[in-house]
Coordinates of C-alpha atoms in Angstrom, one line a residue:
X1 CA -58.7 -8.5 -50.7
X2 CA -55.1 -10.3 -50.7
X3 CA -52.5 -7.8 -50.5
X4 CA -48.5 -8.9 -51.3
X5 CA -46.2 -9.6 -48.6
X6 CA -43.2 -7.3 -48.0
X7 CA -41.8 -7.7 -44.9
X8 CA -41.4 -11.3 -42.0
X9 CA -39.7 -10.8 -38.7
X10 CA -39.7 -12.8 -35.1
X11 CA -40.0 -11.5 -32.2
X12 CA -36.4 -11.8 -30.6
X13 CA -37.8 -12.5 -27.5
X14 CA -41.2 -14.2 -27.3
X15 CA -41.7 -17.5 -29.0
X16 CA -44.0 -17.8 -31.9
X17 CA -44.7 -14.5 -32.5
X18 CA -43.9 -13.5 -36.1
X19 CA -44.8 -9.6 -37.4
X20 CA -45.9 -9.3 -41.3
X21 CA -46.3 -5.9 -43.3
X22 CA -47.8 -6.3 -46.2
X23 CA -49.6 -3.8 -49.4
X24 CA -52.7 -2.8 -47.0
X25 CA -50.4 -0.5 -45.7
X26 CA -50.8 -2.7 -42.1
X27 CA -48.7 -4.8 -39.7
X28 CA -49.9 -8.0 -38.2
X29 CA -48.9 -9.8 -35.0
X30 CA -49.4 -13.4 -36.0
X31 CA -49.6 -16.2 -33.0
X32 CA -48.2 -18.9 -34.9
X33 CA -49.7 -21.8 -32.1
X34 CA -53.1 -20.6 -32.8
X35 CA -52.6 -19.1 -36.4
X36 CA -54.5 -16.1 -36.2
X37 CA -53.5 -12.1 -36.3
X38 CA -54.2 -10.9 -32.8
X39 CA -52.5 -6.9 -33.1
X40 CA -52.5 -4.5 -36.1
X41 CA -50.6 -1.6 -36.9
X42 CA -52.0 0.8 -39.2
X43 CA -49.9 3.2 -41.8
X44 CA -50.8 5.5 -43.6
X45 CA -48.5 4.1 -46.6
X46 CA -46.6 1.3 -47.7
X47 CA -44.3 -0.2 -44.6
X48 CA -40.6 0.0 -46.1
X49 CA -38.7 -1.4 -43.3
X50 CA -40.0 -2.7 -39.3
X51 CA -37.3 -4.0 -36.6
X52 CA -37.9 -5.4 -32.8
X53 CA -36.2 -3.9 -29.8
X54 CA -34.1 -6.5 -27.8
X55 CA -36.9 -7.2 -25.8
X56 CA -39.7 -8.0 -28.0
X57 CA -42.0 -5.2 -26.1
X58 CA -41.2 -1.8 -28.9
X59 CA -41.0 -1.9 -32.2
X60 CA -39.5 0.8 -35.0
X61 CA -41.1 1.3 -38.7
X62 CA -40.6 3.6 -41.8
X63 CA -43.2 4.1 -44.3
X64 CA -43.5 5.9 -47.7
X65 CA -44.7 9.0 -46.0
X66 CA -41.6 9.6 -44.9
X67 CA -42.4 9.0 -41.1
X68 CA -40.6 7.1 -38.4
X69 CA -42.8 5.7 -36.1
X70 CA -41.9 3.8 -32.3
X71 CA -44.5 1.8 -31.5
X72 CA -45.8 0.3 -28.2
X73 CA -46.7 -3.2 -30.0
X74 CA -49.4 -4.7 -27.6
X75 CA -51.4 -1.4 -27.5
X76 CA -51.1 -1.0 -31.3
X77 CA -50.6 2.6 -31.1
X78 CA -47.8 4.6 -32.0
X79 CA -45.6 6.8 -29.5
X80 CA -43.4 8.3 -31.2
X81 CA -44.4 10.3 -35.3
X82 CA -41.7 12.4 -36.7
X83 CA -40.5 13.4 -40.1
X84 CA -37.6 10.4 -41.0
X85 CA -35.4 11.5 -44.6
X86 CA -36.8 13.6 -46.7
X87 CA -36.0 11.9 -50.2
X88 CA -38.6 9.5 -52.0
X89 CA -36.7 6.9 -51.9
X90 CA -36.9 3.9 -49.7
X91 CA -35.8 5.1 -45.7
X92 CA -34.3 1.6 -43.6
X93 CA -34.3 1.2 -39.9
X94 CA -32.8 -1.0 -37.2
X95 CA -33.3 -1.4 -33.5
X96 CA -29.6 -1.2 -32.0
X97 CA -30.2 -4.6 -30.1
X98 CA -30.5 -3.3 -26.0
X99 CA -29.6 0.5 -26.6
X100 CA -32.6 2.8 -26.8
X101 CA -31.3 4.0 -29.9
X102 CA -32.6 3.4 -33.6
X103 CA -30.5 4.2 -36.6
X104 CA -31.9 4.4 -40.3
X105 CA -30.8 5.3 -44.0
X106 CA -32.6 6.5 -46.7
X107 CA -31.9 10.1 -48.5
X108 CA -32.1 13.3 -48.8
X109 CA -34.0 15.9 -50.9
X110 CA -30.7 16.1 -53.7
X111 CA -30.7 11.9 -53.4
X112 CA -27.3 11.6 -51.2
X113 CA -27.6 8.3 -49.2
X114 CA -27.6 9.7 -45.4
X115 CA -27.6 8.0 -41.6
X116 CA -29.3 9.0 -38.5
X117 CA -29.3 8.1 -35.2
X118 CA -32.1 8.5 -33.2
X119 CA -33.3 8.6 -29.5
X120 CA -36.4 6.7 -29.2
X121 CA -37.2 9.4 -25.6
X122 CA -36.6 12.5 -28.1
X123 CA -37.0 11.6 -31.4
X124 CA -37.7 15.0 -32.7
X125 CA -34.7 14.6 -34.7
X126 CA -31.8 12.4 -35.7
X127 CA -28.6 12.9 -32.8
X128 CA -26.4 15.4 -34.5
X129 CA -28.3 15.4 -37.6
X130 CA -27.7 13.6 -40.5
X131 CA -24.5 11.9 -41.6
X132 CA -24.0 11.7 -45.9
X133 CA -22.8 8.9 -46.9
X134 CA -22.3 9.3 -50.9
X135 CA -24.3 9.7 -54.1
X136 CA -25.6 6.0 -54.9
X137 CA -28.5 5.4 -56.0
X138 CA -29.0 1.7 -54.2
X139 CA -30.9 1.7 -51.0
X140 CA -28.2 1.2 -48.4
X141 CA -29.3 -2.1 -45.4
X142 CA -28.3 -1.0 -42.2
X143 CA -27.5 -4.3 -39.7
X144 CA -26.4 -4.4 -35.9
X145 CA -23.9 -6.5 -34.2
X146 CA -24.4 -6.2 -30.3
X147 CA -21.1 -7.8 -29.5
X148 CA -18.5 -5.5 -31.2
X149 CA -21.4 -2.7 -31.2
X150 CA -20.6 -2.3 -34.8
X151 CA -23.2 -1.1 -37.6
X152 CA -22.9 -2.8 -40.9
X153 CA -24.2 -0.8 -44.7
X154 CA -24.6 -2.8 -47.1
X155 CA -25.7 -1.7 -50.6
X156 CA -28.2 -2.4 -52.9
X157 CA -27.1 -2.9 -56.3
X158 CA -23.5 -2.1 -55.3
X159 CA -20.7 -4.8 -53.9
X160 CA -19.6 -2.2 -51.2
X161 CA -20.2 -3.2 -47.1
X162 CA -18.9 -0.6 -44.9
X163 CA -18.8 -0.7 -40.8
X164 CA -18.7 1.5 -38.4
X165 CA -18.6 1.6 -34.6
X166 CA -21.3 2.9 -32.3
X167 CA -18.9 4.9 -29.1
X168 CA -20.5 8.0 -27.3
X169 CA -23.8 8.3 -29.2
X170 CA -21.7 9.0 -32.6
X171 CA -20.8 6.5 -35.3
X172 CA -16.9 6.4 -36.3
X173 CA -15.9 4.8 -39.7
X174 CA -14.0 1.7 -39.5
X175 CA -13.3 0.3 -43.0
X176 CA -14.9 -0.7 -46.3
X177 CA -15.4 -4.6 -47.7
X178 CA -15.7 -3.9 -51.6
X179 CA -16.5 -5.7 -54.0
X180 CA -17.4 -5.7 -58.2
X181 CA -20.1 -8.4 -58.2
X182 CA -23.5 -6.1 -56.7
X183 CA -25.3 -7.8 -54.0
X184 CA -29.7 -7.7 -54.7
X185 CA -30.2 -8.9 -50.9
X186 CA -27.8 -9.7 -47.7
X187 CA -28.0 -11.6 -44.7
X188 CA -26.0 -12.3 -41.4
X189 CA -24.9 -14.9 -40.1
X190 CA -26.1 -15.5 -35.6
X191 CA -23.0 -15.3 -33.6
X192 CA -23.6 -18.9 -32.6
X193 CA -22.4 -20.2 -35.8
X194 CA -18.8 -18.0 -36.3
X195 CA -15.6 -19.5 -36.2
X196 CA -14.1 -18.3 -33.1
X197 CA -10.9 -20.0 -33.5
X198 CA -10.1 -17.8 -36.5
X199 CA -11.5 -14.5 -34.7
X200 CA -14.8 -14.3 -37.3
X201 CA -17.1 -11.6 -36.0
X202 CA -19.3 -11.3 -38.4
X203 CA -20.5 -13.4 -41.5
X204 CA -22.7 -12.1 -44.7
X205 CA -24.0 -14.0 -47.1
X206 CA -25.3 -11.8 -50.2
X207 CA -27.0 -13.3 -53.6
X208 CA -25.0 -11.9 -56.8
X209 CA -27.3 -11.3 -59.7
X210 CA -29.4 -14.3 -58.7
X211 CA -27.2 -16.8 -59.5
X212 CA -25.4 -17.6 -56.1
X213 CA -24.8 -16.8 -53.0
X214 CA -21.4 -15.5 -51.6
X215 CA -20.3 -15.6 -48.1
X216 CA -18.2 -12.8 -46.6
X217 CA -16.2 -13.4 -43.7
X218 CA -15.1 -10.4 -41.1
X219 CA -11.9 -11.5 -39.1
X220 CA -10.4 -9.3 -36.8
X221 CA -6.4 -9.6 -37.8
X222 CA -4.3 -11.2 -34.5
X223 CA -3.2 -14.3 -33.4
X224 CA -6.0 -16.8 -32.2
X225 CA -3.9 -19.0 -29.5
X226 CA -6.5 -18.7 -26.6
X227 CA -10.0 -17.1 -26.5
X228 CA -10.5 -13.4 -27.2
X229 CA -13.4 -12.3 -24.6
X230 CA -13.4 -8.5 -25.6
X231 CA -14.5 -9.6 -28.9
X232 CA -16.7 -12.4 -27.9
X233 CA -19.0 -11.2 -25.2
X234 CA -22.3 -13.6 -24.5
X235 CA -25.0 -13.6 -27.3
X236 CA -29.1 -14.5 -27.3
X237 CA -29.1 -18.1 -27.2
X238 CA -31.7 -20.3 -28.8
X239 CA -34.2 -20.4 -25.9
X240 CA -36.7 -17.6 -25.6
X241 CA -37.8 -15.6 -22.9
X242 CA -41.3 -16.4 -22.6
X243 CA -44.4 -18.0 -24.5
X244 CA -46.7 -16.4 -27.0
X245 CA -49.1 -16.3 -24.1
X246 CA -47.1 -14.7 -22.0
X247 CA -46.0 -12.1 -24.2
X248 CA -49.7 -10.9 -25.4
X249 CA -50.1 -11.0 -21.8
X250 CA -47.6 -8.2 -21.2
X251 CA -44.4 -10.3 -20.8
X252 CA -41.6 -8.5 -20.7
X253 CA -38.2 -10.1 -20.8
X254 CA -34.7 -10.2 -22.4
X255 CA -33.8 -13.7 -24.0
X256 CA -30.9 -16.1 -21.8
X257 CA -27.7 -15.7 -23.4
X258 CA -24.7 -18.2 -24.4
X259 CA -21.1 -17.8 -23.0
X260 CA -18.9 -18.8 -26.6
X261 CA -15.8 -19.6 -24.5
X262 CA -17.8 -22.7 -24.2
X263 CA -18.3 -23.2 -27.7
X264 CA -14.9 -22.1 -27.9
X265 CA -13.5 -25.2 -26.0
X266 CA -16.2 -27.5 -27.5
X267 CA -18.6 -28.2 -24.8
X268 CA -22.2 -27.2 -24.6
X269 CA -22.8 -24.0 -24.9
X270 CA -23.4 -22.7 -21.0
X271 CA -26.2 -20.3 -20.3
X272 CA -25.8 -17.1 -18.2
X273 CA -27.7 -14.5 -16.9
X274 CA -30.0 -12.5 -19.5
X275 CA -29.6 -9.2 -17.9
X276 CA -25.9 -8.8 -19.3
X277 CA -25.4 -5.3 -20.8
X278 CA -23.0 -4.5 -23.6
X279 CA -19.9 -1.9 -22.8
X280 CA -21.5 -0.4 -19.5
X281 CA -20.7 3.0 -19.7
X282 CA -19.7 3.7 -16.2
X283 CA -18.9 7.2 -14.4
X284 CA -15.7 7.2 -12.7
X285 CA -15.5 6.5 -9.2
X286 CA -15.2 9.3 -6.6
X287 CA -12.2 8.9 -4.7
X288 CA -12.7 7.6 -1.2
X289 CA -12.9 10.4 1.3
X290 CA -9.5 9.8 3.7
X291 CA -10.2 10.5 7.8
X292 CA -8.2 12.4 9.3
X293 CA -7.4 10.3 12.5
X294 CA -4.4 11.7 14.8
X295 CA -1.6 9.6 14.3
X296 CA -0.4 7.8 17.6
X297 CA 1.9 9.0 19.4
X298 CA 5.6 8.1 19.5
X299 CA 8.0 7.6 22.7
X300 CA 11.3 8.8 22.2
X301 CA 13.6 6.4 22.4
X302 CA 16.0 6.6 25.7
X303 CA 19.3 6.7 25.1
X304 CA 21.3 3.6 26.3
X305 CA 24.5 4.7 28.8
X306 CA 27.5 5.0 27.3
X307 CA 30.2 2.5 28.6
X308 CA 33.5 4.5 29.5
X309 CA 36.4 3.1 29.6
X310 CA 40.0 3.7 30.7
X311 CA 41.4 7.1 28.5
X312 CA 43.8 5.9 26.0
X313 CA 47.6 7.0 26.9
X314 CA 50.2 9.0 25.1
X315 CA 51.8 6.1 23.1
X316 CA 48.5 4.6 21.3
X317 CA 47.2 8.1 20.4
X318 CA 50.3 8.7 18.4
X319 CA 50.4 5.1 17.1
X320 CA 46.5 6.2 16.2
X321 CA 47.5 9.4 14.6
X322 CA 50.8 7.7 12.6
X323 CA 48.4 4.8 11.0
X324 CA 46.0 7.7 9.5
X325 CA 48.9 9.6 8.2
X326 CA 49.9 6.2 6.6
X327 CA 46.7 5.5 5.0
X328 CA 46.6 8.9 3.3
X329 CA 50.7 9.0 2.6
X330 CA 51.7 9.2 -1.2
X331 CA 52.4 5.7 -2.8
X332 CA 55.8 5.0 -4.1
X333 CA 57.0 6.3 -7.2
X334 CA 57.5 3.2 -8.5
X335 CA 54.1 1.6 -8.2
X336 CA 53.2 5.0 -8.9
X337 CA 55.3 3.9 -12.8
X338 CA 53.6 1.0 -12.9
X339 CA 50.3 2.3 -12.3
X340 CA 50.6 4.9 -15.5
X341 CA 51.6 2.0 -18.0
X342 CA 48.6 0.1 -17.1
X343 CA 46.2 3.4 -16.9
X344 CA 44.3 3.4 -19.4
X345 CA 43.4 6.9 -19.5
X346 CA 45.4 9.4 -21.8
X347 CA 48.7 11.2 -20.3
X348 CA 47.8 14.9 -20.3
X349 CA 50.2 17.5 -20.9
X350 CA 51.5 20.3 -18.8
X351 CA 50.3 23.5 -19.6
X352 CA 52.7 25.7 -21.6
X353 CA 54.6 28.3 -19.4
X354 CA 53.7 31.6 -20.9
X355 CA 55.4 33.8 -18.7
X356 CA 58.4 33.5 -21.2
X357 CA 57.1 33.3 -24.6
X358 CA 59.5 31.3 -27.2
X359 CA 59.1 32.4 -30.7
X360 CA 60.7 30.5 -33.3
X361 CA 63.4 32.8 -35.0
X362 CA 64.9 31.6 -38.5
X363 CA 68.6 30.6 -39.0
X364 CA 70.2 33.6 -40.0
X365 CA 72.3 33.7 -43.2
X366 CA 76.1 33.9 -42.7
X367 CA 77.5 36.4 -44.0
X368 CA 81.1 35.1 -44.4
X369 CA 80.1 32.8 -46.0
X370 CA 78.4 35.1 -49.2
X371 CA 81.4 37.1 -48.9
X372 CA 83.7 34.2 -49.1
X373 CA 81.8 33.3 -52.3
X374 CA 82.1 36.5 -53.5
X375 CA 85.7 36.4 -53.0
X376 CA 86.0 32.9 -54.6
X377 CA 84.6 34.4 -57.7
X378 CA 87.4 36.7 -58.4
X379 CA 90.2 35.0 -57.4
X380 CA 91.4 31.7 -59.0
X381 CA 89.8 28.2 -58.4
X382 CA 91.2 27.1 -54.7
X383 CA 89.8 24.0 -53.5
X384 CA 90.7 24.1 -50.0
X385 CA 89.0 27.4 -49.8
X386 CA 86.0 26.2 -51.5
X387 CA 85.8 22.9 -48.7
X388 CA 86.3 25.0 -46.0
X389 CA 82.8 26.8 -47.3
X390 CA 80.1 25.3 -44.9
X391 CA 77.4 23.7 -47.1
X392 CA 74.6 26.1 -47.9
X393 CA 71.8 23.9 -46.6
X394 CA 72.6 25.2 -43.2
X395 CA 71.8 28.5 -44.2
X396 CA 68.4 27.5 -46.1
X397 CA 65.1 28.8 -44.8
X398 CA 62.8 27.0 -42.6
X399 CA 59.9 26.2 -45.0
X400 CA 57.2 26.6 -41.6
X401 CA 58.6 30.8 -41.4
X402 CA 57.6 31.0 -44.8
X403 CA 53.9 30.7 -44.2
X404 CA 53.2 32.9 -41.5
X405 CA 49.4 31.9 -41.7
X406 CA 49.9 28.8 -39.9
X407 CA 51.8 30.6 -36.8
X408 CA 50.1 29.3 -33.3
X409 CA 52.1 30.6 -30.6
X410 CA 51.1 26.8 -28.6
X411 CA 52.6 25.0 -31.1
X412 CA 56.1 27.4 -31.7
X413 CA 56.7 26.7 -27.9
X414 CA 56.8 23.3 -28.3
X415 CA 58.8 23.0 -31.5
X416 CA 62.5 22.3 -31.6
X417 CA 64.0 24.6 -33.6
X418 CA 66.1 27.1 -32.6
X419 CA 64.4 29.7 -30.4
X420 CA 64.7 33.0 -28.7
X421 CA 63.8 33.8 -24.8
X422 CA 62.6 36.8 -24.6
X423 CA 61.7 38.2 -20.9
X424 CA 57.9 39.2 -20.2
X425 CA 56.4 42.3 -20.4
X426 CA 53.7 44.0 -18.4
X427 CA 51.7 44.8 -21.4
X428 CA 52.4 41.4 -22.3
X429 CA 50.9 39.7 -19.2
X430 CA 47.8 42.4 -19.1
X431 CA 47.3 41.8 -23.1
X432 CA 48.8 38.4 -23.9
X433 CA 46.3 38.8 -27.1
X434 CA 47.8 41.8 -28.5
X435 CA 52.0 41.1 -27.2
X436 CA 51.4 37.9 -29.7
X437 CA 50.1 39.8 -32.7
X438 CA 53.3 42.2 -32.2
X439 CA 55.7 39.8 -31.8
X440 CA 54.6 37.9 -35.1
X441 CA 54.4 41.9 -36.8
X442 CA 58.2 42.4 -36.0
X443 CA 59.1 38.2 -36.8
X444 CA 57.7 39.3 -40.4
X445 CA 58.9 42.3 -40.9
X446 CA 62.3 40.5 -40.0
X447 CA 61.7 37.8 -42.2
X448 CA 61.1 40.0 -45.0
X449 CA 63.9 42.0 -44.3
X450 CA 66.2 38.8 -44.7
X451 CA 64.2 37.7 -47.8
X452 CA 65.4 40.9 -49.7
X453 CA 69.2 40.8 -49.0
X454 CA 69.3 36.9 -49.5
X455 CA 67.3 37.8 -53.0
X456 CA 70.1 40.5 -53.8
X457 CA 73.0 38.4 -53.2
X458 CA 71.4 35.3 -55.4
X459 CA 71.1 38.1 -57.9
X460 CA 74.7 38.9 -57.6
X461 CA 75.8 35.5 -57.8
X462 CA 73.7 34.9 -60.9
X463 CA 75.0 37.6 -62.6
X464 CA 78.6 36.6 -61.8
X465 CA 78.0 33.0 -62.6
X466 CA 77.1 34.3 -66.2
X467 CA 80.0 36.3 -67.0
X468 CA 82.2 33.3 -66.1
X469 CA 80.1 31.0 -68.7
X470 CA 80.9 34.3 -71.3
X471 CA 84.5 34.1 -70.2
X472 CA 85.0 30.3 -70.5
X473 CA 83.4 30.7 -74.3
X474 CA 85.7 33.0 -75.3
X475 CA 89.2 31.7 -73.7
X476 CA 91.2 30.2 -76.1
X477 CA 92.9 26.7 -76.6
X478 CA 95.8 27.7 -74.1
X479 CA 93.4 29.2 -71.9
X480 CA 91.4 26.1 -71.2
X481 CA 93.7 24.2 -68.6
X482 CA 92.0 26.9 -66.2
X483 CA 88.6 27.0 -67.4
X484 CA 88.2 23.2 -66.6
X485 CA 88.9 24.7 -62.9
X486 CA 86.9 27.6 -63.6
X487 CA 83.6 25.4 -65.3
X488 CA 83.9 23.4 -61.9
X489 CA 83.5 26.2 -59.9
X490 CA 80.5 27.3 -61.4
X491 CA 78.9 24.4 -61.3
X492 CA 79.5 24.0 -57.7
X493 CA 78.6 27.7 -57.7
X494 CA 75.0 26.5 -59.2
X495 CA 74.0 24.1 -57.3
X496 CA 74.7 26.6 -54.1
X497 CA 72.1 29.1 -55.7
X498 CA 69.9 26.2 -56.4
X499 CA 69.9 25.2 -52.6
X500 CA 69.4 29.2 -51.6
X501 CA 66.5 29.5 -54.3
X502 CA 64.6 26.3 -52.6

């Protein structure tokens, strides 16, 4: 009885060898030069996915039963039965090209979409267990690049293809192509027929709701201006490694491959040898052991005789001895002027002598002259005696004593004002700290002092100025003559206590 087809495949490496799996729950080795089935491989359920090792001789199936099965193909029996997922839907596998490795996808007992990868010497179970992918319902298609060593999920009945990268028996997640149009079925592209000048490594071509079919490109983003090797290692050719009759004869051999730095260029592509293997993994080499050989042995150089001359007399040793004092004799001052305008480093100052500390001392109010102003008042208006009166902005405070805040006994040294010598101390050179904050005690304590007396005698003065303004209202018409003179001296009077005020 004819049962439906489900699954075609080559053989990757023999010619004309095509495996079938069909509803008999069977796979057939067809030779397509004679046209008859020559191996079978019996299931015990439907055959959901089959894929070839790299050299046509093993071959990796899942079935309905849940099993993964290795088998040795020309002895039609299997070598390898274990448990695959454990979900009821459809399980996927794929021979990772010349690895012994297989991984699959299917699911698990709550439906999540998982990955496995598998030993094919050990398959017990999957290398580090299974890997969950997401919660999809669509059967995920695993496919292999050899080149980049890159596996490649693509959903069905969703637009997403996701890629990861095979390094140190783990897969690590590279990135995502997604998409809103679902793909029913997906195929790739042989590396033969990329566009290398654009750095294409991979192309898919999916059918969208069986309508059309889409082409997906995979480019790896850099510049293109000579040929990228890592990326582009040799690939199976076109020519296979043996005949049909070879390869039911036992065969066993991997296909030539193709260097693409030929295609690359545009010539033919150029064969090379088949036994190429993808990323050797290589231990580190053992560093060389170094012998210990005794170093030869060095003569000593002999010293060459000194020639000895005539002793050098009395005049040329002090003719010797002036020219070194010369060379390390002071310059002259001028140069030495000349030499500091066209420095152009910063003049430093001397240090400040503290050994005599100069304190800035206010100009002390003269007395003479308050009393002469006292005097003025009660006598009559003189004018000679009131020029001969010093102006009073000689005796006005220094606006810097008022704010003894801003003291710094570095700056007061420096400043020009008058100032005051006063001879050091022994406390004063043992505690320069504590001689400063006594000497600024007694400066305020001065100041305040001279504050109080000049605020009595502007009292004074005030009060004074104001019986003269109560005088000068009250004078009578005869009596003005001398309050003219009297109004002028309390105006000049005024602005004097305006100048002591400020």
């Amino acid at each position: 009885m004819n049962r439906k087809v489900g699954h075609v495949l080559f053989n990757p490496a023999a010619d004309n060898i095509l495996a079938t799996s069909s509803g008999d729950f069977t796979i057939k080795m067809w030779d397509i030069v004679t046209g008859s089935a020559r191996l079978t491989l019996k299931h015990n359920d439907i055959v959901q996915s089959l894929s070839w090792s790299a050299n046509g001789a093993l071959m990796v199936t899942t079935s309905r039963d849940k099993k993964l099965r290795i088998w040795d193909v020309r002895q039609e029996t299997a070598a390898h039965v274990v448990p695959g997922h454990a979900g009821a839907k459809n399980s996927r596998a794929v021979w990772m090209g010349e690895h012994d490795r297989v991984a699959t996808t299917g699911f698990s007992k709550m439906s999540d979409r998982q990955m496995g990868l598998w030993d094919i010497r050990s398959p017990q179970e999957p290398i580090g267990g299974f890997d969950m992918l997401d919660s999809i319902s669509g059967v995920c298609m695993p496919f292999w690049d050899d080149s980049t060593q890159c596996l490649y999920l693509a959903g069905k009945g969703d637009g997403n293809i996701r890629y990861y990268e095979y390094e140190h028996d783990k897969f690590e997640y590279l990135s995502e192509y997604k998409s809103a149009d679902p793909q029913r079925g997906i195929a790739f592209l042989p590396k033969r027929g990329l566009n290398i000048h654009d750095n294409e490594v991979m192309r898919a071509f999916k059918s969208v709701n069986d309508n059309y079919i889409e082409p997906i490109s995979f480019i790896v983003p850099r510049r293109a201006e000579v040929f990228q090797g890592d990326i582009y290692p040799p690939v199976t050719g076109t020519k296979p490694a043996m005949s049909s009759a070879q390869w039911f004869d036992g065969g066993d051999a991997l296909p030539p491959k193709i260097d693409l730095e030929s295609v690359y260029a545009g010539e033919e592509p150029a064969e090379i040898a088949s036994d190429y293997k993808p990323r050797p993994l290589t231990p580190p080499k053992a560093p060389a052991e170094i012998k210990n050989e005794p170093e030869p042995v060095k003569e000593a150089p002999q010293p060459s005789p000194a020639f000895r001359g005539p002793l050098p007399s009395m005049k040329e040793q002090t003719t010797s001895v002036a020219a070194l004092a010369s060379k390390f004799a002071d310059k002259d001052p001028d140069d030495s002027v000349e030499d500091d305008d066209t420095s152009s480093f910063e003049e430093i100052p001397k240090p400040v002598d503290r050994s005599e500390k100069q304190i800035r001392v206010p100009p002390a109010v003269d007395k003479t002259q308050l009393a002469g102003i006292q005097k003025g008042l009660d006598s009559p208006v003189d004018h000679h005696a009131f020029s001969a009166v010093e102006p009073a902005s000689s005796a006005r405070p220094d606006p810097q004593m008022i704010k003894p805040k801003n003291l710094d006994p570095p700056s007061v040294a420096t400043s020009t004002s008058t100032t005051m010598n006063l001879p050091p101390t022994p406390a004063a050179r043992t505690e320069p700290i504590q001689g400063y904050l006594q000497e600024i005690k007694a400066l305020l304590q001065q100041q305040t002092q001279t504050m109080a007396q000049q605020s009595a005698k502007i009292g004074q003065l005030t009060a004074e100025v104001d019986d003269l303004k109560t005088n000068l209202s009250t004078t009578t018409l005869s009596g003005r003559l001398g309050g003219a003179n009297k109004g002028e001296r309390i105006k000049r009077l005024e602005e004097e206590l305006a100048e002591l005020r400020s």
